[in-house]
PDB file of C-alpha atoms and ligand atoms in Angstrom:
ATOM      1  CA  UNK A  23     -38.378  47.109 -17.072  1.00 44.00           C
ATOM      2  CA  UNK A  24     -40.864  48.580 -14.304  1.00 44.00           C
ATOM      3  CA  UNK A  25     -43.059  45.761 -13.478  1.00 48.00           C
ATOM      4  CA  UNK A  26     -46.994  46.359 -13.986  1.00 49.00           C
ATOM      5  CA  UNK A  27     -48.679  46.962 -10.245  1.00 49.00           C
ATOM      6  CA  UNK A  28     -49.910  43.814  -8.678  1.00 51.00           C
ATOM      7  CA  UNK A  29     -53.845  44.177  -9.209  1.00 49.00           C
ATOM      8  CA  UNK A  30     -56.438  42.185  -8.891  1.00 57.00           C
ATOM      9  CA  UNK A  31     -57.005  42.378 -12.899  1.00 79.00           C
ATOM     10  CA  UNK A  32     -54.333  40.268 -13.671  1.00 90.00           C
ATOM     11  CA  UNK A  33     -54.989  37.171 -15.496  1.00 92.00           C
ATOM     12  CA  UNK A  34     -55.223  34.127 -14.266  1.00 92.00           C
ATOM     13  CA  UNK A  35     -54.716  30.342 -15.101  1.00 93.00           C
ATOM     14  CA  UNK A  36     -54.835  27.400 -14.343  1.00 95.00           C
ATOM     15  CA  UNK A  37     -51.929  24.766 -15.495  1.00 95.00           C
ATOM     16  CA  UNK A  38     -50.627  21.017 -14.501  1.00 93.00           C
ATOM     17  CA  UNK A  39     -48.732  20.972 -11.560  1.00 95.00           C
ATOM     18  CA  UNK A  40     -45.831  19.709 -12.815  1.00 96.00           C
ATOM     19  CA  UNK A  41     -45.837  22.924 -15.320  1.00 96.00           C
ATOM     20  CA  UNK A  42     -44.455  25.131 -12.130  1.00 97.00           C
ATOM     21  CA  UNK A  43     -40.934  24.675 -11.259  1.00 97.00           C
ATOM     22  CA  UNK A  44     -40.231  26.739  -7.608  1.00 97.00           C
ATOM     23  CA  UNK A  45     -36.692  25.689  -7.308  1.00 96.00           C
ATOM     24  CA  UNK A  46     -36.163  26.791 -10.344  1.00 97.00           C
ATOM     25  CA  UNK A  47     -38.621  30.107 -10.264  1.00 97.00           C
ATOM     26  CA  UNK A  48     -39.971  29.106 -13.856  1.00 98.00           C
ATOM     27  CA  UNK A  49     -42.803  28.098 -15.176  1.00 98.00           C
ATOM     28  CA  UNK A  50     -44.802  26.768 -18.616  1.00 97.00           C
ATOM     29  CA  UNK A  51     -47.519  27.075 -20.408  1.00 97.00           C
ATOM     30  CA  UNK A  52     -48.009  23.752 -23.034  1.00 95.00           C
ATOM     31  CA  UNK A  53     -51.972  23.542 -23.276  1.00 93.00           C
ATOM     32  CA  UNK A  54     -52.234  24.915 -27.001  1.00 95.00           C
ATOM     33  CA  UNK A  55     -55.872  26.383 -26.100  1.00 92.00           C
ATOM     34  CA  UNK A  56     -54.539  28.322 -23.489  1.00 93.00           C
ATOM     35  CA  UNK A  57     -51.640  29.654 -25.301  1.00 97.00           C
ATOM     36  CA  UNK A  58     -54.066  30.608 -28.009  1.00 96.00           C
ATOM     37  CA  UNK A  59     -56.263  32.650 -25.632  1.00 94.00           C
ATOM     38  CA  UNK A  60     -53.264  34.434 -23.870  1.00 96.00           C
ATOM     39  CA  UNK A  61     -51.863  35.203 -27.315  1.00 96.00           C
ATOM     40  CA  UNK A  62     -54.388  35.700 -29.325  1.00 96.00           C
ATOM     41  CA  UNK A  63     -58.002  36.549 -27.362  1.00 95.00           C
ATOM     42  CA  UNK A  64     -55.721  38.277 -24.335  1.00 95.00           C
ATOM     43  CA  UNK A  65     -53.223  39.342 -26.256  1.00 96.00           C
ATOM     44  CA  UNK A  66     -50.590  39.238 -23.499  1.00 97.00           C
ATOM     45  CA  UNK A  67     -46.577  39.274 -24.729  1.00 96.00           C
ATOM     46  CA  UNK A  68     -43.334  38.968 -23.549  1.00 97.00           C
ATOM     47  CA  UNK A  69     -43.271  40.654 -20.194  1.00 97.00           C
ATOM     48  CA  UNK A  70     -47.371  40.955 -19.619  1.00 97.00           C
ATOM     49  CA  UNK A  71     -47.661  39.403 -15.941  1.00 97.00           C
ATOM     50  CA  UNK A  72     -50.007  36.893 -15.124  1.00 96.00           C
ATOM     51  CA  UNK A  73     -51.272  34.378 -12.677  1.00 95.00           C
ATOM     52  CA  UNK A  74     -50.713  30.983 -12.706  1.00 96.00           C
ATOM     53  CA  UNK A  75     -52.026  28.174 -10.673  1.00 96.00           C
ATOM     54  CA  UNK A  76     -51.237  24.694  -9.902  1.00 96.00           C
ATOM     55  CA  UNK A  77     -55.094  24.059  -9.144  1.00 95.00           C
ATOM     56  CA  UNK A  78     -54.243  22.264  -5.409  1.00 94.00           C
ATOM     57  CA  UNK A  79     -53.574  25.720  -3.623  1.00 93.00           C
ATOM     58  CA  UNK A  80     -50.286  27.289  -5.146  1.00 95.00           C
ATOM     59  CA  UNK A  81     -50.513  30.346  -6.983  1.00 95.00           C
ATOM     60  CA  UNK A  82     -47.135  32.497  -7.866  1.00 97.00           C
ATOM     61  CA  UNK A  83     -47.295  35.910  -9.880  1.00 97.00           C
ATOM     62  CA  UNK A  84     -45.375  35.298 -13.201  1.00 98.00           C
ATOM     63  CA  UNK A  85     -43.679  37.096 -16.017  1.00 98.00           C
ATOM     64  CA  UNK A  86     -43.999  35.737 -19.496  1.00 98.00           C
ATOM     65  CA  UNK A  87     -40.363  35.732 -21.045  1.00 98.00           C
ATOM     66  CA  UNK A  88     -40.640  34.005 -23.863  1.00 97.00           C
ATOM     67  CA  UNK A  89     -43.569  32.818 -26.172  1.00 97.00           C
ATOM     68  CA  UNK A  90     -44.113  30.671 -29.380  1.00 96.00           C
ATOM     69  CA  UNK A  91     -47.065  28.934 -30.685  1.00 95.00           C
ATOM     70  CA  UNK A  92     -46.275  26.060 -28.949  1.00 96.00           C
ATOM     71  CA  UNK A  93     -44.840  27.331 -25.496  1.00 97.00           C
ATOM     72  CA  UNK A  94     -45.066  30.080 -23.127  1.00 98.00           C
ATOM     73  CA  UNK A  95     -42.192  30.423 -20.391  1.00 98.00           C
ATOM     74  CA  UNK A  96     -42.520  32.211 -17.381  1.00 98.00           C
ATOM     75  CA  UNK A  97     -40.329  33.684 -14.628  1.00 98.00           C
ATOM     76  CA  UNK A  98     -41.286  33.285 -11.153  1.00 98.00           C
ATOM     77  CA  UNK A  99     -41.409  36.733  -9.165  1.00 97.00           C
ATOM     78  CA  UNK A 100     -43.810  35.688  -6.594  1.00 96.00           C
ATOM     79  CA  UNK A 101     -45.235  33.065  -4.617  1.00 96.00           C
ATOM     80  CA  UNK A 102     -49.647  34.925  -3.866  1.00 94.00           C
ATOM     81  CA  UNK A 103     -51.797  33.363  -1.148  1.00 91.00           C
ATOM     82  CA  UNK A 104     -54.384  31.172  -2.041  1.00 88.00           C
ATOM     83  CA  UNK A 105     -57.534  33.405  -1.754  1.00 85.00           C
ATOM     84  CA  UNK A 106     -61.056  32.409  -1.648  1.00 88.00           C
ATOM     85  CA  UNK A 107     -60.897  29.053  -0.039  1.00 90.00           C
ATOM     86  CA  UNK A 108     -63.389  27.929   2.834  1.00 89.00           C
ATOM     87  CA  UNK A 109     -62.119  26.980   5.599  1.00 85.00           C
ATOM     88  CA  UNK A 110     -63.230  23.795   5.457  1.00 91.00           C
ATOM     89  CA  UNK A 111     -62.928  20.773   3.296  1.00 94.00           C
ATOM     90  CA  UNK A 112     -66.518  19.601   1.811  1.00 97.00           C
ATOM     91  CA  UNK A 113     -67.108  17.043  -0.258  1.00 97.00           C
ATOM     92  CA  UNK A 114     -70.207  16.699  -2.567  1.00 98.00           C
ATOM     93  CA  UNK A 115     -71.686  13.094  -3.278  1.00 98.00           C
ATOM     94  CA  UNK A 116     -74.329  13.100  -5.704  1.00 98.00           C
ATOM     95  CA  UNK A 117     -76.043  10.743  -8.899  1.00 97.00           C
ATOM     96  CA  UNK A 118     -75.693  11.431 -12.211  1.00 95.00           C
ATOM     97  CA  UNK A 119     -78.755  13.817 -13.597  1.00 94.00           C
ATOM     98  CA  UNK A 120     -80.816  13.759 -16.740  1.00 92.00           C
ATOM     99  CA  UNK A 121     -80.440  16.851 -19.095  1.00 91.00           C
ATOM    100  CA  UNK A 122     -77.409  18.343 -18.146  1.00 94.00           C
ATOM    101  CA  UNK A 123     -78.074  19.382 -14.341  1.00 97.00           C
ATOM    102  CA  UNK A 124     -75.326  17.092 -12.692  1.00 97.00           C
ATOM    103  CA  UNK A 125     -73.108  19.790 -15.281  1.00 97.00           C
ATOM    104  CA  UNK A 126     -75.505  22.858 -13.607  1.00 98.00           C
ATOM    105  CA  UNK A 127     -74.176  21.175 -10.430  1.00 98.00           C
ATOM    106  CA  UNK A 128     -70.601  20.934 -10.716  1.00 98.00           C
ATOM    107  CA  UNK A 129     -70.812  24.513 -11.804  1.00 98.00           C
ATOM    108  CA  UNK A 130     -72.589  25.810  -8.943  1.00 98.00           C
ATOM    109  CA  UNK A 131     -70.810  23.618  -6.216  1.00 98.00           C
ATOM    110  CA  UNK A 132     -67.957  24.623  -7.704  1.00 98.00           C
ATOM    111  CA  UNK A 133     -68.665  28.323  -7.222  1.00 97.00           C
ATOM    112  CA  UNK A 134     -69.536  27.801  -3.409  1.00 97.00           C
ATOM    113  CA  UNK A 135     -66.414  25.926  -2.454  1.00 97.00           C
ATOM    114  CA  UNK A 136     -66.558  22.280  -3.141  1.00 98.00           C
ATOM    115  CA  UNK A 137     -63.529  20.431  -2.602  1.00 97.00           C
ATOM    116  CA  UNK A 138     -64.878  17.604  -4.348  1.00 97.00           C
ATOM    117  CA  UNK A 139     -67.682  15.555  -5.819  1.00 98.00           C
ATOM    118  CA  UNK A 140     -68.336  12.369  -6.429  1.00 97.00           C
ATOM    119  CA  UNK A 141     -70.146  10.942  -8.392  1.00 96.00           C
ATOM    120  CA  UNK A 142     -72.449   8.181  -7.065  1.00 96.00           C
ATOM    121  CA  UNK A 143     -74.981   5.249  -8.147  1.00 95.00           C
ATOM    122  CA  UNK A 144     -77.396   4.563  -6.250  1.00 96.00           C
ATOM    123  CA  UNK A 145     -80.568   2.072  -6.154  1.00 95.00           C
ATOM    124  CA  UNK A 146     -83.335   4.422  -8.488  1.00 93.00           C
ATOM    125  CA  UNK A 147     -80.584   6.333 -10.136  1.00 92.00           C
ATOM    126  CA  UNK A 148     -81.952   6.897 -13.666  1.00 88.00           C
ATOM    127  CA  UNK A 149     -78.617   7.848 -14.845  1.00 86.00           C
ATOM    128  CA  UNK A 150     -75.909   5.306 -14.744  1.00 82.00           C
ATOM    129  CA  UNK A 151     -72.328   4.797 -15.728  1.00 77.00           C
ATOM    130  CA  UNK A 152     -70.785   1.882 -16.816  1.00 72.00           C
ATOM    131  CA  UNK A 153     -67.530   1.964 -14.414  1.00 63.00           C
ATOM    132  CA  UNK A 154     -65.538  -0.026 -17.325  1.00 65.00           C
ATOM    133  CA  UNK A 155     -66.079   1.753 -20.453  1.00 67.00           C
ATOM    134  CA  UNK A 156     -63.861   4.212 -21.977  1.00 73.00           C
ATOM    135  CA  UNK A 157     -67.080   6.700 -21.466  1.00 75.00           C
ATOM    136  CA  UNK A 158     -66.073   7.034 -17.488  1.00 77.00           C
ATOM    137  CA  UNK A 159     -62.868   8.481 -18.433  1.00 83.00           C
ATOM    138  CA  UNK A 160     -64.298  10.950 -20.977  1.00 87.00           C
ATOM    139  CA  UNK A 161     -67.080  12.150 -18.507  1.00 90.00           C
ATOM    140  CA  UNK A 162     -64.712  12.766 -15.504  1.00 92.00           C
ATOM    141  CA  UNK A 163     -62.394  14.837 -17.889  1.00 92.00           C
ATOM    142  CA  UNK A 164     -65.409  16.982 -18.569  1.00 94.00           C
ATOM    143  CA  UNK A 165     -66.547  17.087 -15.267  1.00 95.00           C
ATOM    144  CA  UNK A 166     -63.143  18.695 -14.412  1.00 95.00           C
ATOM    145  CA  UNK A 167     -63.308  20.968 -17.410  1.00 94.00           C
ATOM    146  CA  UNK A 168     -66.181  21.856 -15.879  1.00 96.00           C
ATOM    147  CA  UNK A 169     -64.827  22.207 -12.496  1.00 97.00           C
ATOM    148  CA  UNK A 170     -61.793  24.087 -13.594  1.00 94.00           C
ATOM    149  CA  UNK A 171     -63.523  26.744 -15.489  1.00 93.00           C
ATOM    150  CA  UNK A 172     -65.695  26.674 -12.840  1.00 96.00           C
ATOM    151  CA  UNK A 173     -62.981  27.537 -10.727  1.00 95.00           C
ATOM    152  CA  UNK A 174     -61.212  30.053 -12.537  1.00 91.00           C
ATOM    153  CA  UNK A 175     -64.525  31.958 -12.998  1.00 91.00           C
ATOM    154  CA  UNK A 176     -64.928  32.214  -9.799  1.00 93.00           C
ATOM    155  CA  UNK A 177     -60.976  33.227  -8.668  1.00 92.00           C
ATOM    156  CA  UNK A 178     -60.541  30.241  -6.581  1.00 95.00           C
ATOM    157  CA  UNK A 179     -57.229  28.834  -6.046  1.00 94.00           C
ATOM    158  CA  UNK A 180     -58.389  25.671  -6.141  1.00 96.00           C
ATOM    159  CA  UNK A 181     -59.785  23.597  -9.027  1.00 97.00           C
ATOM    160  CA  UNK A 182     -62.336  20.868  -6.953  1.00 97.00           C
ATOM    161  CA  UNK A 183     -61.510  16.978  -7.621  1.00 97.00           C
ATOM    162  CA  UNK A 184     -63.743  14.915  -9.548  1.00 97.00           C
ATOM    163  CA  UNK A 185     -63.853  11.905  -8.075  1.00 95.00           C
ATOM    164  CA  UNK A 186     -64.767   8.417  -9.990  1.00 92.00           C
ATOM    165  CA  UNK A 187     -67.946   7.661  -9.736  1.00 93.00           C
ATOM    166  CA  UNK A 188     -68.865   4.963  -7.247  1.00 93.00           C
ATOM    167  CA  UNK A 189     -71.884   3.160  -5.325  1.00 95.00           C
ATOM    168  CA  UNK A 190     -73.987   4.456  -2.575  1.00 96.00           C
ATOM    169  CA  UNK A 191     -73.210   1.040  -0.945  1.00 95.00           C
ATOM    170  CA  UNK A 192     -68.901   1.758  -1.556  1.00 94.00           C
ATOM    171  CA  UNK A 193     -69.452   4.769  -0.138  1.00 95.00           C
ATOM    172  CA  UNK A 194     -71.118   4.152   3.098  1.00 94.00           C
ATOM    173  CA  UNK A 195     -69.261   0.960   3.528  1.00 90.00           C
ATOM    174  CA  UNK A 196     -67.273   0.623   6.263  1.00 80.00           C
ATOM    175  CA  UNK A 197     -64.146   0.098   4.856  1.00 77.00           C
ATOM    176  CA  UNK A 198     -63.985   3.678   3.103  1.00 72.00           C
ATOM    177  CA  UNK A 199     -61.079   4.835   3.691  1.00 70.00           C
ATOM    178  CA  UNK A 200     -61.364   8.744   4.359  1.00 76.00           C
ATOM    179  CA  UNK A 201     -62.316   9.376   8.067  1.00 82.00           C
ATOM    180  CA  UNK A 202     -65.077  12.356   7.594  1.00 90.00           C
ATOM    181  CA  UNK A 203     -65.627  14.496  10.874  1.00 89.00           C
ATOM    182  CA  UNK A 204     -68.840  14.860   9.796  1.00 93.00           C
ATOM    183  CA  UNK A 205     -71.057  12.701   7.427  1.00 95.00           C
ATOM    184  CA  UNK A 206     -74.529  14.156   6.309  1.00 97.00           C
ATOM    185  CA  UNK A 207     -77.384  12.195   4.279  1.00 98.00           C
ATOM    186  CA  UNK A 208     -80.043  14.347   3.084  1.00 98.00           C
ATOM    187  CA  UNK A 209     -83.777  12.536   3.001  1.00 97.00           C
ATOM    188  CA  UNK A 210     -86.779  14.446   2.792  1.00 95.00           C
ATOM    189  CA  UNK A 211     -89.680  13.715   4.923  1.00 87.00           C
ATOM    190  CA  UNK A 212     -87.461  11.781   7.449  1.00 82.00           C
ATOM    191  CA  UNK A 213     -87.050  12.544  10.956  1.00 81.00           C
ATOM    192  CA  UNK A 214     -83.753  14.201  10.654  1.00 84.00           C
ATOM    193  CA  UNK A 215     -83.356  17.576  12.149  1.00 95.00           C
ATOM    194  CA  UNK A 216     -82.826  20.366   9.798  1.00 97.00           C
ATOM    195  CA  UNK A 217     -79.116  20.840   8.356  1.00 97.00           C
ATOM    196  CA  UNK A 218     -79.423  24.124   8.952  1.00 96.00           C
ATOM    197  CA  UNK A 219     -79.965  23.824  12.991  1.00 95.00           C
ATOM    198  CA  UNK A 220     -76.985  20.968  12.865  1.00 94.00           C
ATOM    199  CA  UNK A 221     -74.801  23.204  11.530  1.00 93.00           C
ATOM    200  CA  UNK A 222     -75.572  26.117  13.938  1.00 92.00           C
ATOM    201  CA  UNK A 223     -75.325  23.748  17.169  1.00 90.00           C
ATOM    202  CA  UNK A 224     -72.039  23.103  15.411  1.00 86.00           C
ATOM    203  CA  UNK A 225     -71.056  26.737  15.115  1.00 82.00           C
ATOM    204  CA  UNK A 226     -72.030  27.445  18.981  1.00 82.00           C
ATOM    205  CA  UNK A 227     -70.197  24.740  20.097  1.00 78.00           C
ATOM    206  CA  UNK A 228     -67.124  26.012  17.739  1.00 71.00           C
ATOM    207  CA  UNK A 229     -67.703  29.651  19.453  1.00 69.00           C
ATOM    208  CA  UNK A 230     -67.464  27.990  23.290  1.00 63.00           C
ATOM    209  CA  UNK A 231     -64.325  26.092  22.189  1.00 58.00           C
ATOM    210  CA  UNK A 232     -66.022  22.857  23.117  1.00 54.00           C
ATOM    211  CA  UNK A 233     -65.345  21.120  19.751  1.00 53.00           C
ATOM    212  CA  UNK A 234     -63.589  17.854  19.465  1.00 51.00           C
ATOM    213  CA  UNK A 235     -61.750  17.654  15.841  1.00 49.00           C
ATOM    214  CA  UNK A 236     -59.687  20.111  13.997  1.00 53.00           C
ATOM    215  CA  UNK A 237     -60.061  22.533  11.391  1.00 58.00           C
ATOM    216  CA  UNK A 238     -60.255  22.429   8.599  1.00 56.00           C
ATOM    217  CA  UNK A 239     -63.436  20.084   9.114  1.00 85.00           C
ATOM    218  CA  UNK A 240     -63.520  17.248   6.579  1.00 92.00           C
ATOM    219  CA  UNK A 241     -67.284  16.966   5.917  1.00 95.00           C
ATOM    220  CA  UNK A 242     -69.420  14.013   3.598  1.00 97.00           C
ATOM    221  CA  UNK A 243     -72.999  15.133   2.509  1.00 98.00           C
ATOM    222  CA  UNK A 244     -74.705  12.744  -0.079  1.00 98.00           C
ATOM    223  CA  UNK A 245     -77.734  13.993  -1.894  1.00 98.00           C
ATOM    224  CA  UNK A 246     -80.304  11.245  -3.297  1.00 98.00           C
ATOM    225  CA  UNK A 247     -81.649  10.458  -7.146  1.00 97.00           C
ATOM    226  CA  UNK A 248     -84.570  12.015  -8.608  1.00 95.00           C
ATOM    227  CA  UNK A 249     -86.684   8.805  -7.156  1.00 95.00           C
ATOM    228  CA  UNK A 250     -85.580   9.686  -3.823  1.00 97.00           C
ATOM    229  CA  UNK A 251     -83.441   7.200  -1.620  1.00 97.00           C
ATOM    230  CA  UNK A 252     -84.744   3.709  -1.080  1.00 97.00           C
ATOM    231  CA  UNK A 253     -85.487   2.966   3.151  1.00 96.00           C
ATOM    232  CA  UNK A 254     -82.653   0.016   3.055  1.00 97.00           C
ATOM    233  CA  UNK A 255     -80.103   3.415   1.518  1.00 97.00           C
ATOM    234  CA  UNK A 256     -81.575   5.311   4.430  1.00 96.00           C
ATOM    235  CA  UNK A 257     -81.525   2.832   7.056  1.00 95.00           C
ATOM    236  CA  UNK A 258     -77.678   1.581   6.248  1.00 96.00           C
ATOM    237  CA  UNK A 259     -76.247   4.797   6.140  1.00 96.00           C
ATOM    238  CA  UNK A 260     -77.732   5.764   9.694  1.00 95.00           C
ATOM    239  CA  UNK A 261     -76.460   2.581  11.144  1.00 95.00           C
ATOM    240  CA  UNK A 262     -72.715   3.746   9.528  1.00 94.00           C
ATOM    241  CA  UNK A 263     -72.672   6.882  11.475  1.00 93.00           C
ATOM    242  CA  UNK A 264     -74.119   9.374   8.826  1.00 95.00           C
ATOM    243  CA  UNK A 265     -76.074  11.863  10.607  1.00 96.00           C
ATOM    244  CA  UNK A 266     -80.008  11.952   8.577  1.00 97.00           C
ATOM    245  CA  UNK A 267     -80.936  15.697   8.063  1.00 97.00           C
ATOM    246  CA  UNK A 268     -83.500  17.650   6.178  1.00 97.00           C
ATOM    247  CA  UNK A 269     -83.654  20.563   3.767  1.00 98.00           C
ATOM    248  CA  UNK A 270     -87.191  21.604   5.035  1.00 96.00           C
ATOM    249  CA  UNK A 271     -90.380  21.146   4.469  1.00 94.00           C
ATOM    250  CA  UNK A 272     -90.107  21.090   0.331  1.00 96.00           C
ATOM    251  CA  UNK A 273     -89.048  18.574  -1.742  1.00 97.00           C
ATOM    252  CA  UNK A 274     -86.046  19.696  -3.643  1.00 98.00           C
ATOM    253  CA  UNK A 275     -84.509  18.538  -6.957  1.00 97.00           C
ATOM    254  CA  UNK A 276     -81.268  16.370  -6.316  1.00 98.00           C
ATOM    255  CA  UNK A 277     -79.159  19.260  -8.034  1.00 98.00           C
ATOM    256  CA  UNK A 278     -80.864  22.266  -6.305  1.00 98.00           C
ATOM    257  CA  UNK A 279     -81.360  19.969  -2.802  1.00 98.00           C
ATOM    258  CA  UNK A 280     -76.778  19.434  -3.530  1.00 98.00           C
ATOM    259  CA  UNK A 281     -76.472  23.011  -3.801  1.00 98.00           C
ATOM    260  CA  UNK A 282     -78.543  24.493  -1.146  1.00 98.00           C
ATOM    261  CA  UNK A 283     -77.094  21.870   1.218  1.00 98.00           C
ATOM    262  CA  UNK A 284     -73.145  23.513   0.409  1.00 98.00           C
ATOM    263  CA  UNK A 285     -74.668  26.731   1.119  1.00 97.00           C
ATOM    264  CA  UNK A 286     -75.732  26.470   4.078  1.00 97.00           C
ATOM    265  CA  UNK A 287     -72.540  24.725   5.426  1.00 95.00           C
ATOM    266  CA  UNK A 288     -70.535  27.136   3.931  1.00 94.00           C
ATOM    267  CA  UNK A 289     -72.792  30.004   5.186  1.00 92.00           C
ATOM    268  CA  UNK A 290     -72.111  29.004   9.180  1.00 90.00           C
ATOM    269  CA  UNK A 291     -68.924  26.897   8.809  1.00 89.00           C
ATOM    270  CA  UNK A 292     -66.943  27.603   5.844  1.00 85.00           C
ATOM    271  CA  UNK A 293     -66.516  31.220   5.091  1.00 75.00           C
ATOM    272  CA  UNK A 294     -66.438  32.405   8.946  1.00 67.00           C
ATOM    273  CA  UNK A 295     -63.600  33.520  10.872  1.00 58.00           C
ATOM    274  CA  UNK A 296     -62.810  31.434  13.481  1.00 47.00           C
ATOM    275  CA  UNK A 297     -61.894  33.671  16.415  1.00 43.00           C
ATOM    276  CA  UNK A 298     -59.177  32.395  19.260  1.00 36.00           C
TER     277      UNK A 298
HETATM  278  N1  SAH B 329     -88.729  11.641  -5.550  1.00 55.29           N
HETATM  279  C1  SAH B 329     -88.491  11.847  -4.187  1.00 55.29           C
HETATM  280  C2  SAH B 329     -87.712  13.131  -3.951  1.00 55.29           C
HETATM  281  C3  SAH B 329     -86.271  13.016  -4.243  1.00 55.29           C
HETATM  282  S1  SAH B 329     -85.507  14.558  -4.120  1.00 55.29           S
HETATM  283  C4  SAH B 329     -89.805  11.959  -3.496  1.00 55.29           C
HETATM  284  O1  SAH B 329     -90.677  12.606  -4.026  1.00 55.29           O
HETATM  285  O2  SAH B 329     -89.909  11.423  -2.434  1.00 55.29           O
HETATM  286  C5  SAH B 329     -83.853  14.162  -4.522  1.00 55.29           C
HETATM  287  C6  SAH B 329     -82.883  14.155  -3.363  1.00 55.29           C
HETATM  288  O3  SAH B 329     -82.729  15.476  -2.892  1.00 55.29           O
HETATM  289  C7  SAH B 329     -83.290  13.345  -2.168  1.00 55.29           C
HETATM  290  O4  SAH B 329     -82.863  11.997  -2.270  1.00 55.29           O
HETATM  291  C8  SAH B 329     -82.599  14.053  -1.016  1.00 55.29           C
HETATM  292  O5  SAH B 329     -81.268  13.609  -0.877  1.00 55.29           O
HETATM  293  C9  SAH B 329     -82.579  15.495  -1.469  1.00 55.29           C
HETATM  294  N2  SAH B 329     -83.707  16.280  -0.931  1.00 55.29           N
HETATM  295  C10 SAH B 329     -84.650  16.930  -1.637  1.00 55.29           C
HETATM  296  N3  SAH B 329     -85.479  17.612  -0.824  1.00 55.29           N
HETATM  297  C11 SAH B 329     -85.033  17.398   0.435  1.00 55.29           C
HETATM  298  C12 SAH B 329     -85.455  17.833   1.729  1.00 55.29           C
HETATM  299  N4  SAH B 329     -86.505  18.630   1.890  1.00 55.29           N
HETATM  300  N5  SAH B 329     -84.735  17.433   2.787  1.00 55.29           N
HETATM  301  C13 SAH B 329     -83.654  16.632   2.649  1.00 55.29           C
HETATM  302  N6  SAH B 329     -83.223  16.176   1.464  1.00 55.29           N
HETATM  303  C14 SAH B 329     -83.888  16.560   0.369  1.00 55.29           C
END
């Protein structure tokens, strides 16, 4: 049998990791909903290639060989690159939202690269979580449905991780554990210089070799509640190293202030070419 010409058209999905077997050049599909829509909305049979994708970077070119209701099996022919990832690693920490926009967020971070969000309280957050209740666990799986449709919308390779939430305070705290190269905190009408002028010093210095840490970049920034940030918020995450910057001269909404700030990074550091 002639196989189909690699094209960009083919379909692609997203499955568990532990679904894609390399040794073994096989593959399977379990998740009934997605067997549903290759079978029945795609209508994709024995021998239709697709995409699949472990959601953390690897994506091989499969052949479906066999199919039932409750199983799709795949032959490996082909390990793809991972397209459409930035170059760097950024990670999104934001409150919870009223009316659905910390869902608009996920979306749209999700479509400009996020590597991950998470989720935070902070002092006038008007949303909260309750970190014991059964609720958490139901959110953050459809946060990631989110993300991952998100994702696949958008042909990334990589599904962004939903973090559990956590406090403002965890997070600046000393003892986190993930050593950021850079750390932003957005706060309007503070004396911060704009993000946007950070991130271009950044990008000169990248250009004149003159940078100190590696790529990819592993970068914090941490967008404020509705009411704004308290001073104490402000004041203890300058004195931990976070680097205070501004959006400009209007005061954004959290969600719109979470996805303008990704922009911009990814605009001058993310999707570039890094020459030498
Ligand atoms: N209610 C507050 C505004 C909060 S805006 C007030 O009127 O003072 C919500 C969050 O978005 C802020 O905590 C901040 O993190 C971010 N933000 C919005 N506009 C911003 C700007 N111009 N510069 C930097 N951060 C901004």
């Amino acid at each position: 049998m002639s196989e189909q010409p690699l094209s960009k058209s083919l379909s692609r999905f997203f499955v568990d990791p532990s679904s894609i077997d390399m040794g073994a050049k096989r593959a399977r599909i379990v998740d009934l909903q997605l067997i549903k829509q290759i079978a029945n909305v795609l209508r994709l049979s024995v021998g239709s290639q697709v995409v699949i994708l472990d959601g953390k970077g690897l994506v091989v070119r499969c052949q479906i060989t066999q199919m039932s209701k409750k199983e799709i099996l795949l032959d490996i022919r082909g390990e793809m690159e991972a397209l459409a990832e930035p170059l760097i690693q950024v990670t999104v920490a934001m409150p919870l939202l009223r009316g659905g926009r910390f869902d608009w967020a996920l979306q749209k971070l999700t479509e400009l690269g996020v590597a991950s969000i998470i989720p935070i309280l902070c002092e006038r957050s008007v949303v909260t979580f309750d970190q014991k209740s059964k609720d958490k666990n139901e959110k953050l799986d459809r946060w990631r449905a989110i993300a991952r449709e998100a994702a696949e919308q958008c042909e990334r390779s990589v599904v962004p991780e939903i973090q559990p939430p956590t406090s403002l305070t965890d997070l600046v705290a000393p003892s986190a554990v993930i050593d950021w190269d850079l750390k932003f905190l957005c706060a309007e009408r503070s004396e911060g210089f704009l993000l946007s002028q950070v991130l271009r010093n950044l990008q000169n210095q990248e250009n004149g070799h003159q940078i100190s840490h590696a790529w990819p970049m592993n970068i914090l920034v941490v967008v404020g509640p509705e009411g704004g940030f308290t001073d104490e918020e402000i004041a203890n995450a300058d004195q931990m190293g976070f680097q205070l910057v501004s959006l400009g001269p209007r005061i954004l909404r959290s969600e719109t202030a979470s996805v303008y700030a990704l922009a911009q990074i990814m605009t001058i550091l993310g999707d570039i070419e890094i020459n030498g």
